[in-house]
mmCIF file of C-alpha atoms and ligand atoms in Angstrom:
data_model
loop_
_atom_site.group_PDB
_atom_site.id
_atom_site.type_symbol
_atom_site.label_atom_id
_atom_site.label_comp_id
_atom_site.label_asym_id
_atom_site.label_seq_id
_atom_site.Cartn_x
_atom_site.Cartn_y
_atom_site.Cartn_z
ATOM 1 C CA UNK A 299 -20.237 -87.546 -127.098
ATOM 2 C CA UNK A 300 -18.543 -88.567 -130.098
ATOM 3 C CA UNK A 301 -15.528 -86.281 -131.311
ATOM 4 C CA UNK A 302 -17.111 -86.112 -134.489
ATOM 5 C CA UNK A 303 -20.188 -84.047 -133.128
ATOM 6 C CA UNK A 304 -18.213 -82.194 -130.543
ATOM 7 C CA UNK A 305 -17.407 -79.001 -132.623
ATOM 8 C CA UNK A 306 -20.365 -76.851 -131.673
ATOM 9 C CA UNK A 307 -20.319 -77.587 -127.758
ATOM 10 C CA UNK A 308 -16.495 -77.580 -126.853
ATOM 11 C CA UNK A 309 -17.110 -77.710 -123.245
ATOM 12 C CA UNK A 310 -19.110 -81.058 -123.383
ATOM 13 C CA UNK A 311 -16.596 -82.582 -125.253
ATOM 14 C CA UNK A 312 -16.448 -85.970 -123.728
ATOM 15 C CA UNK A 313 -14.423 -88.920 -125.326
ATOM 16 C CA UNK A 314 -13.849 -92.209 -123.910
ATOM 17 C CA UNK A 315 -10.351 -93.677 -123.044
ATOM 18 C CA UNK A 316 -10.729 -96.185 -125.888
ATOM 19 C CA UNK A 317 -11.622 -93.430 -128.138
ATOM 20 C CA UNK A 318 -8.602 -91.659 -127.242
ATOM 21 C CA UNK A 319 -6.311 -94.538 -127.672
ATOM 22 C CA UNK A 320 -8.012 -94.989 -131.193
ATOM 23 C CA UNK A 321 -7.210 -91.505 -131.901
ATOM 24 C CA UNK A 322 -3.687 -91.606 -130.869
ATOM 25 C CA UNK A 323 -2.908 -94.285 -133.231
ATOM 26 C CA UNK A 324 -4.495 -92.805 -136.114
ATOM 27 C CA UNK A 325 -2.716 -92.649 -139.431
ATOM 28 C CA UNK A 326 -3.397 -91.518 -142.979
ATOM 29 C CA UNK A 327 -6.889 -90.010 -143.676
ATOM 30 C CA UNK A 328 -8.301 -90.607 -140.132
ATOM 31 C CA UNK A 329 -5.360 -88.695 -138.963
ATOM 32 C CA UNK A 330 -5.574 -85.729 -141.242
ATOM 33 C CA UNK A 331 -9.372 -85.442 -140.280
ATOM 34 C CA UNK A 332 -8.365 -85.725 -136.548
ATOM 35 C CA UNK A 333 -5.881 -82.811 -136.978
ATOM 36 C CA UNK A 334 -8.299 -80.796 -139.092
ATOM 37 C CA UNK A 335 -10.931 -81.021 -136.278
ATOM 38 C CA UNK A 336 -8.306 -80.120 -133.730
ATOM 39 C CA UNK A 337 -7.403 -77.059 -135.422
ATOM 40 C CA UNK A 338 -10.762 -75.952 -136.006
ATOM 41 C CA UNK A 339 -11.460 -76.242 -132.282
ATOM 42 C CA UNK A 340 -8.228 -74.327 -131.844
ATOM 43 C CA UNK A 341 -9.399 -71.505 -134.093
ATOM 44 C CA UNK A 342 -12.659 -71.316 -132.469
ATOM 45 C CA UNK A 343 -11.336 -71.140 -128.731
ATOM 46 C CA UNK A 344 -8.024 -69.673 -128.847
ATOM 47 C CA UNK A 345 -8.051 -67.941 -132.156
ATOM 48 C CA UNK A 346 -5.445 -68.336 -135.317
ATOM 49 C CA UNK A 347 -2.896 -66.463 -133.128
ATOM 50 C CA UNK A 348 0.304 -68.189 -132.571
ATOM 51 C CA UNK A 349 2.013 -66.877 -129.517
ATOM 52 C CA UNK A 350 5.902 -66.482 -129.104
ATOM 53 C CA UNK A 351 7.854 -67.493 -126.235
ATOM 54 C CA UNK A 352 11.528 -66.896 -126.518
ATOM 55 C CA UNK A 353 13.539 -69.350 -124.882
ATOM 56 C CA UNK A 354 16.347 -68.780 -122.936
ATOM 57 C CA UNK A 355 18.327 -72.003 -121.584
ATOM 58 C CA UNK A 356 20.154 -70.177 -119.100
ATOM 59 C CA UNK A 357 22.224 -72.942 -117.524
ATOM 60 C CA UNK A 358 22.388 -76.659 -118.099
ATOM 61 C CA UNK A 359 23.887 -77.454 -114.526
ATOM 62 C CA UNK A 360 21.517 -80.049 -113.065
ATOM 63 C CA UNK A 361 21.404 -82.097 -109.760
ATOM 64 C CA UNK A 362 19.184 -84.467 -111.437
ATOM 65 C CA UNK A 363 20.218 -87.634 -113.124
ATOM 66 C CA UNK A 364 16.994 -88.600 -115.247
ATOM 67 C CA UNK A 365 17.988 -91.536 -117.312
ATOM 68 C CA UNK A 366 16.786 -90.143 -120.682
ATOM 69 C CA UNK A 367 18.202 -86.466 -120.586
ATOM 70 C CA UNK A 368 21.300 -85.405 -122.167
ATOM 71 C CA UNK A 369 22.175 -82.940 -119.492
ATOM 72 C CA UNK A 370 21.877 -85.218 -116.382
ATOM 73 C CA UNK A 371 24.346 -84.842 -113.992
ATOM 74 C CA UNK A 372 26.222 -87.858 -114.840
ATOM 75 C CA UNK A 373 26.939 -86.953 -118.166
ATOM 76 C CA UNK A 374 30.397 -85.806 -118.006
ATOM 77 C CA UNK A 375 30.778 -85.317 -121.657
ATOM 78 C CA UNK A 376 28.636 -81.942 -121.330
ATOM 79 C CA UNK A 377 30.545 -78.759 -120.817
ATOM 80 C CA UNK A 378 28.469 -76.847 -118.012
ATOM 81 C CA UNK A 379 27.353 -72.995 -118.347
ATOM 82 C CA UNK A 380 25.243 -70.784 -116.552
ATOM 83 C CA UNK A 381 25.023 -67.566 -118.311
ATOM 84 C CA UNK A 382 25.823 -64.546 -116.460
ATOM 85 C CA UNK A 383 22.838 -62.063 -115.732
ATOM 86 C CA UNK A 384 23.760 -59.451 -118.180
ATOM 87 C CA UNK A 385 24.053 -62.039 -120.878
ATOM 88 C CA UNK A 386 20.554 -63.219 -119.820
ATOM 89 C CA UNK A 387 19.268 -59.767 -120.091
ATOM 90 C CA UNK A 388 20.728 -59.176 -123.550
ATOM 91 C CA UNK A 389 18.714 -62.257 -124.681
ATOM 92 C CA UNK A 390 15.663 -60.597 -123.223
ATOM 93 C CA UNK A 391 16.432 -57.505 -124.826
ATOM 94 C CA UNK A 392 16.340 -59.330 -128.262
ATOM 95 C CA UNK A 393 12.836 -60.858 -127.457
ATOM 96 C CA UNK A 394 11.655 -57.205 -126.339
ATOM 97 C CA UNK A 395 13.007 -55.774 -129.692
ATOM 98 C CA UNK A 396 11.440 -58.752 -131.725
ATOM 99 C CA UNK A 397 8.199 -58.252 -129.953
ATOM 100 C CA UNK A 398 8.000 -61.661 -128.805
ATOM 101 C CA UNK A 399 5.437 -60.923 -125.858
ATOM 102 C CA UNK A 400 6.730 -63.623 -123.537
ATOM 103 C CA UNK A 401 9.782 -65.432 -122.542
ATOM 104 C CA UNK A 402 10.745 -68.885 -120.821
ATOM 105 C CA UNK A 403 13.589 -69.042 -118.615
ATOM 106 C CA UNK A 404 14.791 -72.596 -118.520
ATOM 107 C CA UNK A 405 17.442 -74.337 -116.953
ATOM 108 C CA UNK A 406 18.641 -77.746 -115.297
ATOM 109 C CA UNK A 407 17.410 -78.181 -111.676
ATOM 110 C CA UNK A 408 19.164 -76.640 -108.670
ATOM 111 C CA UNK A 409 17.728 -75.779 -105.133
ATOM 112 C CA UNK A 410 20.889 -74.098 -103.300
ATOM 113 C CA UNK A 411 20.583 -70.532 -102.416
ATOM 114 C CA UNK A 412 22.601 -68.871 -105.001
ATOM 115 C CA UNK A 413 20.740 -70.196 -107.738
ATOM 116 C CA UNK A 414 17.280 -69.416 -106.276
ATOM 117 C CA UNK A 415 18.348 -65.829 -105.211
ATOM 118 C CA UNK A 416 19.949 -65.397 -108.740
ATOM 119 C CA UNK A 417 16.412 -66.362 -110.568
ATOM 120 C CA UNK A 418 14.811 -64.209 -108.233
ATOM 121 C CA UNK A 419 16.729 -61.280 -109.079
ATOM 122 C CA UNK A 420 17.036 -61.915 -112.871
ATOM 123 C CA UNK A 421 13.256 -62.112 -112.939
ATOM 124 C CA UNK A 422 13.057 -58.709 -110.862
ATOM 125 C CA UNK A 423 15.376 -57.145 -113.123
ATOM 126 C CA UNK A 424 13.501 -58.350 -116.338
ATOM 127 C CA UNK A 425 10.332 -56.768 -114.862
ATOM 128 C CA UNK A 426 12.048 -53.598 -114.263
ATOM 129 C CA UNK A 427 13.827 -53.148 -117.396
ATOM 130 C CA UNK A 428 11.142 -54.870 -119.698
ATOM 131 C CA UNK A 429 7.667 -54.315 -118.248
ATOM 132 C CA UNK A 430 6.048 -55.393 -121.241
ATOM 133 C CA UNK A 431 7.397 -58.991 -121.389
ATOM 134 C CA UNK A 432 5.677 -61.598 -119.565
ATOM 135 C CA UNK A 433 7.873 -64.404 -117.797
ATOM 136 C CA UNK A 434 7.840 -68.188 -117.618
ATOM 137 C CA UNK A 435 9.998 -70.194 -115.275
ATOM 138 C CA UNK A 436 10.936 -73.525 -116.107
ATOM 139 C CA UNK A 437 13.594 -74.368 -113.153
ATOM 140 C CA UNK A 438 12.222 -77.769 -111.738
ATOM 141 C CA UNK A 439 11.066 -78.827 -108.467
ATOM 142 C CA UNK A 440 11.429 -76.268 -105.518
ATOM 143 C CA UNK A 441 9.689 -75.667 -102.246
ATOM 144 C CA UNK A 442 6.491 -73.446 -101.680
ATOM 145 C CA UNK A 443 8.570 -70.412 -100.471
ATOM 146 C CA UNK A 444 10.782 -70.424 -103.582
ATOM 147 C CA UNK A 445 7.735 -70.628 -105.722
ATOM 148 C CA UNK A 446 6.128 -67.885 -103.997
ATOM 149 C CA UNK A 447 9.492 -65.752 -104.138
ATOM 150 C CA UNK A 448 9.475 -66.346 -108.027
ATOM 151 C CA UNK A 449 5.943 -65.373 -108.322
ATOM 152 C CA UNK A 450 6.396 -62.280 -106.321
ATOM 153 C CA UNK A 451 9.338 -61.229 -108.208
ATOM 154 C CA UNK A 452 7.212 -61.100 -111.237
ATOM 155 C CA UNK A 453 7.068 -64.734 -112.921
ATOM 156 C CA UNK A 454 3.559 -65.263 -113.965
ATOM 157 C CA UNK A 455 3.811 -68.731 -115.581
ATOM 158 C CA UNK A 456 5.684 -72.021 -114.671
ATOM 159 C CA UNK A 457 6.329 -75.168 -116.593
ATOM 160 C CA UNK A 458 7.028 -78.359 -114.890
ATOM 161 C CA UNK A 459 6.681 -81.474 -117.043
ATOM 162 C CA UNK A 460 5.548 -84.570 -115.008
ATOM 163 C CA UNK A 461 7.207 -86.593 -117.831
ATOM 164 C CA UNK A 462 4.657 -89.326 -117.495
ATOM 165 C CA UNK A 463 1.593 -89.640 -115.243
ATOM 166 C CA UNK A 464 2.161 -93.229 -114.362
ATOM 167 C CA UNK A 465 4.131 -93.705 -111.211
ATOM 168 C CA UNK A 466 5.433 -97.087 -111.983
ATOM 169 C CA UNK A 467 6.566 -95.733 -115.370
ATOM 170 C CA UNK A 468 8.090 -92.718 -114.009
ATOM 171 C CA UNK A 469 9.960 -94.692 -111.662
ATOM 172 C CA UNK A 470 11.761 -96.498 -114.758
ATOM 173 C CA UNK A 471 12.911 -93.077 -115.822
ATOM 174 C CA UNK A 472 14.297 -91.759 -112.917
ATOM 175 C CA UNK A 473 16.620 -92.615 -110.279
ATOM 176 C CA UNK A 474 15.133 -93.417 -106.914
ATOM 177 C CA UNK A 475 15.908 -89.983 -105.346
ATOM 178 C CA UNK A 476 13.294 -88.428 -107.609
ATOM 179 C CA UNK A 477 9.837 -88.806 -106.437
ATOM 180 C CA UNK A 478 6.419 -88.636 -108.495
ATOM 181 C CA UNK A 479 4.364 -87.520 -105.558
ATOM 182 C CA UNK A 480 6.537 -84.557 -105.143
ATOM 183 C CA UNK A 481 6.363 -83.616 -108.701
ATOM 184 C CA UNK A 482 2.510 -83.715 -108.490
ATOM 185 C CA UNK A 483 2.739 -81.744 -105.321
ATOM 186 C CA UNK A 484 4.644 -79.081 -106.985
ATOM 187 C CA UNK A 485 2.033 -78.652 -109.634
ATOM 188 C CA UNK A 486 -0.643 -78.206 -106.976
ATOM 189 C CA UNK A 487 1.503 -75.874 -104.939
ATOM 190 C CA UNK A 488 2.154 -73.733 -108.067
ATOM 191 C CA UNK A 489 -1.514 -73.507 -109.002
ATOM 192 C CA UNK A 490 -2.386 -72.485 -105.428
ATOM 193 C CA UNK A 491 0.143 -69.642 -105.536
ATOM 194 C CA UNK A 492 -1.509 -68.452 -108.919
ATOM 195 C CA UNK A 493 0.562 -69.362 -111.631
ATOM 196 C CA UNK A 494 -0.680 -70.320 -114.912
ATOM 197 C CA UNK A 495 0.745 -73.681 -114.693
ATOM 198 C CA UNK A 496 1.974 -75.979 -117.746
ATOM 199 C CA UNK A 497 3.081 -79.507 -117.754
ATOM 200 C CA UNK A 498 3.808 -82.203 -120.257
ATOM 201 C CA UNK A 499 5.304 -85.573 -121.067
ATOM 202 C CA UNK A 500 7.726 -87.041 -123.354
ATOM 203 C CA UNK A 501 5.965 -89.152 -126.105
ATOM 204 C CA UNK A 502 6.904 -92.556 -127.190
ATOM 205 C CA UNK A 503 9.456 -92.610 -124.260
ATOM 206 C CA UNK A 504 10.764 -96.126 -123.309
ATOM 207 C CA UNK A 505 8.388 -98.636 -121.439
ATOM 208 C CA UNK A 506 5.339 -96.273 -122.468
ATOM 209 C CA UNK A 507 2.040 -97.721 -123.896
ATOM 210 C CA UNK A 508 -0.640 -95.977 -125.753
ATOM 211 C CA UNK A 509 -2.652 -96.583 -122.887
ATOM 212 C CA UNK A 510 -0.173 -94.650 -120.615
ATOM 213 C CA UNK A 511 -0.424 -91.913 -123.146
ATOM 214 C CA UNK A 512 -4.327 -91.708 -123.016
ATOM 215 C CA UNK A 513 -4.032 -91.760 -119.014
ATOM 216 C CA UNK A 514 -1.608 -88.627 -119.486
ATOM 217 C CA UNK A 515 -4.183 -86.657 -121.365
ATOM 218 C CA UNK A 516 -6.872 -87.490 -118.899
ATOM 219 C CA UNK A 517 -4.113 -86.464 -116.048
ATOM 220 C CA UNK A 518 -3.859 -83.054 -117.327
ATOM 221 C CA UNK A 519 -7.870 -82.585 -117.663
ATOM 222 C CA UNK A 520 -7.805 -83.873 -114.142
ATOM 223 C CA UNK A 521 -5.205 -81.433 -112.582
ATOM 224 C CA UNK A 522 -6.864 -78.736 -114.932
ATOM 225 C CA UNK A 523 -3.592 -77.510 -116.516
ATOM 226 C CA UNK A 524 -3.276 -74.148 -118.281
ATOM 227 C CA UNK A 525 -0.626 -75.284 -120.570
ATOM 228 C CA UNK A 526 0.925 -78.045 -121.913
ATOM 229 C CA UNK A 527 4.275 -78.778 -123.753
ATOM 230 C CA UNK A 528 4.816 -82.363 -125.031
ATOM 231 C CA UNK A 529 7.461 -83.667 -127.541
ATOM 232 C CA UNK A 530 8.787 -87.006 -128.849
ATOM 233 C CA UNK A 531 11.081 -88.773 -126.833
ATOM 234 C CA UNK A 532 14.497 -88.738 -128.816
ATOM 235 C CA UNK A 533 17.300 -91.082 -127.779
ATOM 236 C CA UNK A 534 20.748 -89.562 -126.611
ATOM 237 C CA UNK A 535 23.940 -91.343 -126.950
ATOM 238 C CA UNK A 536 25.104 -89.943 -123.687
ATOM 239 C CA UNK A 537 22.614 -91.570 -121.494
ATOM 240 C CA UNK A 538 21.799 -94.941 -120.168
ATOM 241 C CA UNK A 539 18.188 -95.178 -121.292
ATOM 242 C CA UNK A 540 17.872 -96.010 -125.052
ATOM 243 C CA UNK A 541 16.087 -98.857 -126.548
ATOM 244 C CA UNK A 542 15.542 -101.019 -129.474
ATOM 245 C CA UNK A 543 12.037 -100.338 -130.350
ATOM 246 C CA UNK A 544 12.767 -96.661 -131.112
ATOM 247 C CA UNK A 545 10.733 -95.709 -134.035
ATOM 248 C CA UNK A 546 11.061 -92.076 -135.105
ATOM 249 C CA UNK A 547 8.127 -91.939 -137.408
ATOM 250 C CA UNK A 548 5.806 -93.646 -134.724
ATOM 251 C CA UNK A 549 6.993 -90.762 -132.099
ATOM 252 C CA UNK A 550 6.433 -88.216 -134.354
ATOM 253 C CA UNK A 551 2.871 -89.423 -135.374
ATOM 254 C CA UNK A 552 1.876 -90.096 -131.665
ATOM 255 C CA UNK A 553 3.216 -86.720 -130.564
ATOM 256 C CA UNK A 554 1.203 -85.094 -133.216
ATOM 257 C CA UNK A 555 -1.904 -86.918 -132.413
ATOM 258 C CA UNK A 556 -1.387 -86.151 -128.602
ATOM 259 C CA UNK A 557 -1.720 -82.609 -129.291
ATOM 260 C CA UNK A 558 -4.538 -82.817 -131.624
ATOM 261 C CA UNK A 559 -6.369 -85.176 -129.051
ATOM 262 C CA UNK A 560 -5.562 -82.675 -126.131
ATOM 263 C CA UNK A 561 -6.999 -79.961 -127.917
ATOM 264 C CA UNK A 562 -10.147 -81.720 -128.363
ATOM 265 C CA UNK A 563 -10.222 -82.533 -124.456
ATOM 266 C CA UNK A 564 -9.005 -79.122 -123.376
ATOM 267 C CA UNK A 565 -9.867 -76.523 -126.349
ATOM 268 C CA UNK A 566 -9.026 -73.307 -124.313
ATOM 269 C CA UNK A 567 -5.604 -74.307 -122.892
ATOM 270 C CA UNK A 568 -2.309 -73.343 -124.510
ATOM 271 C CA UNK A 569 -0.275 -76.020 -126.298
ATOM 272 C CA UNK A 570 3.213 -75.600 -127.530
ATOM 273 C CA UNK A 571 4.545 -76.944 -130.746
ATOM 274 C CA UNK A 572 7.900 -77.949 -129.400
ATOM 275 C CA UNK A 573 11.414 -77.925 -130.797
ATOM 276 C CA UNK A 574 11.641 -81.750 -130.681
ATOM 277 C CA UNK A 575 9.071 -82.327 -133.214
ATOM 278 C CA UNK A 576 11.163 -80.574 -135.435
ATOM 279 C CA UNK A 577 14.283 -82.970 -134.750
ATOM 280 C CA UNK A 578 12.138 -85.760 -136.291
ATOM 281 C CA UNK A 579 10.724 -83.924 -139.124
ATOM 282 C CA UNK A 580 11.955 -80.766 -141.059
ATOM 283 C CA UNK A 581 8.318 -79.279 -140.707
ATOM 284 C CA UNK A 582 7.655 -80.822 -137.349
ATOM 285 C CA UNK A 583 6.457 -77.845 -135.790
ATOM 286 C CA UNK A 584 4.335 -76.712 -138.537
ATOM 287 C CA UNK A 585 2.703 -80.291 -138.269
ATOM 288 C CA UNK A 586 2.357 -79.302 -134.505
ATOM 289 C CA UNK A 587 0.372 -76.219 -135.129
ATOM 290 C CA UNK A 588 -1.607 -77.497 -137.865
ATOM 291 C CA UNK A 589 -2.427 -80.364 -135.038
ATOM 292 C CA UNK A 590 -4.155 -77.872 -132.754
ATOM 293 C CA UNK A 591 -0.848 -76.353 -130.972
ATOM 294 C CA UNK A 592 -1.070 -72.400 -130.753
ATOM 295 C CA UNK A 593 2.517 -71.739 -128.923
ATOM 296 C CA UNK A 594 5.934 -71.474 -130.237
ATOM 297 C CA UNK A 595 9.126 -71.389 -128.597
ATOM 298 C CA UNK A 596 11.794 -69.737 -130.747
ATOM 299 C CA UNK A 597 15.392 -70.549 -129.217
ATOM 300 C CA UNK A 598 17.246 -67.110 -127.943
ATOM 301 C CA UNK A 599 19.889 -68.762 -126.143
ATOM 302 C CA UNK A 600 23.131 -67.170 -127.513
ATOM 303 C CA UNK A 601 24.511 -69.555 -130.122
ATOM 304 C CA UNK A 602 27.614 -70.647 -128.307
ATOM 305 C CA UNK A 603 26.212 -72.125 -125.497
ATOM 306 C CA UNK A 604 23.416 -73.996 -127.571
ATOM 307 C CA UNK A 605 25.485 -77.401 -128.262
ATOM 308 C CA UNK A 606 25.686 -77.829 -124.527
ATOM 309 C CA UNK A 607 21.898 -77.919 -124.105
ATOM 310 C CA UNK A 608 21.254 -80.964 -125.877
ATOM 311 C CA UNK A 609 18.394 -82.864 -124.187
ATOM 312 C CA UNK A 610 18.561 -85.254 -126.908
ATOM 313 C CA UNK A 611 20.443 -85.895 -130.059
ATOM 314 C CA UNK A 612 19.843 -84.151 -133.229
ATOM 315 C CA UNK A 613 18.483 -81.136 -131.623
ATOM 316 C CA UNK A 614 17.730 -78.507 -134.128
ATOM 317 C CA UNK A 615 18.676 -74.720 -134.182
ATOM 318 C CA UNK A 616 22.032 -75.388 -132.461
ATOM 319 C CA UNK A 617 24.244 -73.412 -135.094
ATOM 320 C CA UNK A 618 21.562 -70.658 -135.588
ATOM 321 C CA UNK A 619 21.299 -66.900 -134.028
ATOM 322 C CA UNK A 620 18.346 -65.677 -132.128
ATOM 323 C CA UNK A 621 17.597 -63.548 -135.450
ATOM 324 C CA UNK A 622 17.899 -66.747 -137.636
ATOM 325 C CA UNK A 623 15.188 -68.429 -135.402
ATOM 326 C CA UNK A 624 13.045 -65.390 -135.738
ATOM 327 C CA UNK A 625 13.107 -65.154 -139.128
ATOM 328 C CA UNK A 626 12.712 -69.012 -139.742
ATOM 329 C CA UNK A 627 9.823 -69.445 -137.390
ATOM 330 C CA UNK A 628 8.104 -66.397 -138.572
ATOM 331 C CA UNK A 629 8.059 -67.892 -142.185
ATOM 332 C CA UNK A 630 7.084 -71.351 -140.898
ATOM 333 C CA UNK A 631 4.117 -69.859 -139.248
ATOM 334 C CA UNK A 632 3.285 -67.850 -142.522
ATOM 335 C CA UNK A 633 3.731 -70.746 -144.607
ATOM 336 C CA UNK A 634 0.637 -72.524 -142.904
ATOM 337 C CA UNK A 635 -1.272 -69.464 -142.971
ATOM 338 C CA UNK A 636 -1.484 -68.973 -139.369
ATOM 339 C CA UNK A 637 -1.201 -65.508 -137.638
ATOM 340 C CA UNK A 638 2.200 -64.373 -135.806
ATOM 341 C CA UNK A 639 0.883 -62.731 -132.955
ATOM 342 C CA UNK A 640 3.935 -60.288 -132.087
ATOM 343 C CA UNK A 641 3.550 -58.073 -128.943
ATOM 344 C CA UNK A 642 0.797 -60.321 -127.689
ATOM 345 C CA UNK A 643 1.126 -62.081 -124.297
ATOM 346 C CA UNK A 644 -1.110 -64.871 -125.269
ATOM 347 C CA UNK A 645 -2.028 -65.861 -121.692
ATOM 348 C CA UNK A 646 -3.832 -69.005 -121.270
ATOM 349 C CA UNK A 647 -7.509 -68.422 -121.554
ATOM 350 C CA UNK A 648 -8.181 -71.333 -119.710
ATOM 351 C CA UNK A 649 -6.365 -69.818 -116.520
ATOM 352 C CA UNK A 650 -8.666 -66.951 -116.249
ATOM 353 C CA UNK A 651 -12.002 -69.247 -116.453
ATOM 354 C CA UNK A 652 -10.465 -71.473 -113.971
ATOM 355 C CA UNK A 653 -9.566 -68.542 -111.768
ATOM 356 C CA UNK A 654 -12.977 -66.921 -112.112
ATOM 357 C CA UNK A 655 -14.754 -70.402 -111.652
ATOM 358 C CA UNK A 656 -12.574 -71.078 -108.446
ATOM 359 C CA UNK A 657 -13.500 -67.481 -106.852
ATOM 360 C CA UNK A 658 -17.301 -68.263 -107.386
HETATM 361 N N1 5AD B 78 13.940 -86.831 -125.674
HETATM 362 C C1 5AD B 78 12.871 -85.705 -125.693
HETATM 363 N N2 5AD B 78 12.755 -84.872 -124.517
HETATM 364 C C2 5AD B 78 13.534 -84.937 -123.614
HETATM 365 N N3 5AD B 78 13.594 -84.123 -122.442
HETATM 366 C C3 5AD B 78 14.631 -84.421 -121.684
HETATM 367 N N4 5AD B 78 15.193 -85.564 -122.391
HETATM 368 C C4 5AD B 78 14.774 -85.665 -123.472
HETATM 369 C C5 5AD B 78 14.918 -86.788 -124.643
HETATM 370 N N5 5AD B 78 16.012 -87.802 -124.632
HETATM 371 C C6 5AD B 78 12.645 -83.195 -122.154
HETATM 372 C C7 5AD B 78 11.854 -83.501 -120.864
HETATM 373 C C8 5AD B 78 12.390 -82.170 -120.043
HETATM 374 C C9 5AD B 78 12.394 -81.294 -121.122
HETATM 375 C C10 5AD B 78 12.920 -79.984 -120.778
HETATM 376 O O1 5AD B 78 13.106 -82.114 -122.009
HETATM 377 O O2 5AD B 78 10.414 -83.720 -121.025
HETATM 378 O O3 5AD B 78 11.072 -81.904 -119.190
#
């Protein structure tokens, strides 16, 4: 079926890889029409509610050395931090009062005992003190036992970007100690444990083709994820991997089109309009919502840490406070006539359908 006839039969939307690629490079009127269709499908399937996830970047200490990432372990210009638990809890308190409904605890990757125990204890304490809040973790590749401990402590969702679904491409972006197969395995384990699982890729990364991006979307569908967060690749002057061909406009457009086509392919999942979009365009996150996204992640990391969590150059909101971000994002959502879903968890509807089908 062609996307232009797909509106009434969301479940049967089936787009060939060629059509996906054609849509990914859409510009002008064609692009506008694609985004409009995607937002209609969003409205029908997951409503016009935009759900909040207060993002707490609680540590930038990382044992990985991804070639593209500003907080890679070899970047000795970054001042490393790990927020004390009470400070994390204060940030959660802010989210609770702002009625965000959900938080994301994100950090660099570590697998040492101290780190894991501390994440478990923090999740437990958040559950105790703020039972209304849903918790998403984004702390990288761990083993099954650890993921299970995180789940048992009260985390409901987990984000682990695959970064690229092409093994060869993955190898060009990561040092040899990092394994594409292990990352895929982690996603599988997370699903088996019962998390709502999110993944994603960087759009416009070095060595990436439009065909790779189409394959990324088909990969999300194949592994049947509940949530996706994708953002444009943005160079950093503190990493080895940068390249001549970087084109800001192209990466922004490709990222927005990725959101829109994904909404056509997976109508009931949660899709984030990510901060990186705003690094490339002052209204980048609004454009992401207009292209079919339904999740927004206001940063609630205390201001003094923000300049040390620079994954890429030009990250927005680094001098702002959590209150500034709350006001700013509220206004942004209202400016495009979507609903601010304060006080709602905004769980992935796809997750509930998936779990129901699995148990039948
Ligand atoms: N440009 C865009 N996104 C990046 N990330 C890391 N480095 C960059 C970059 N240079 C993204 C990765 C990671 C997420 C936390 O940040 O996709 O999973």
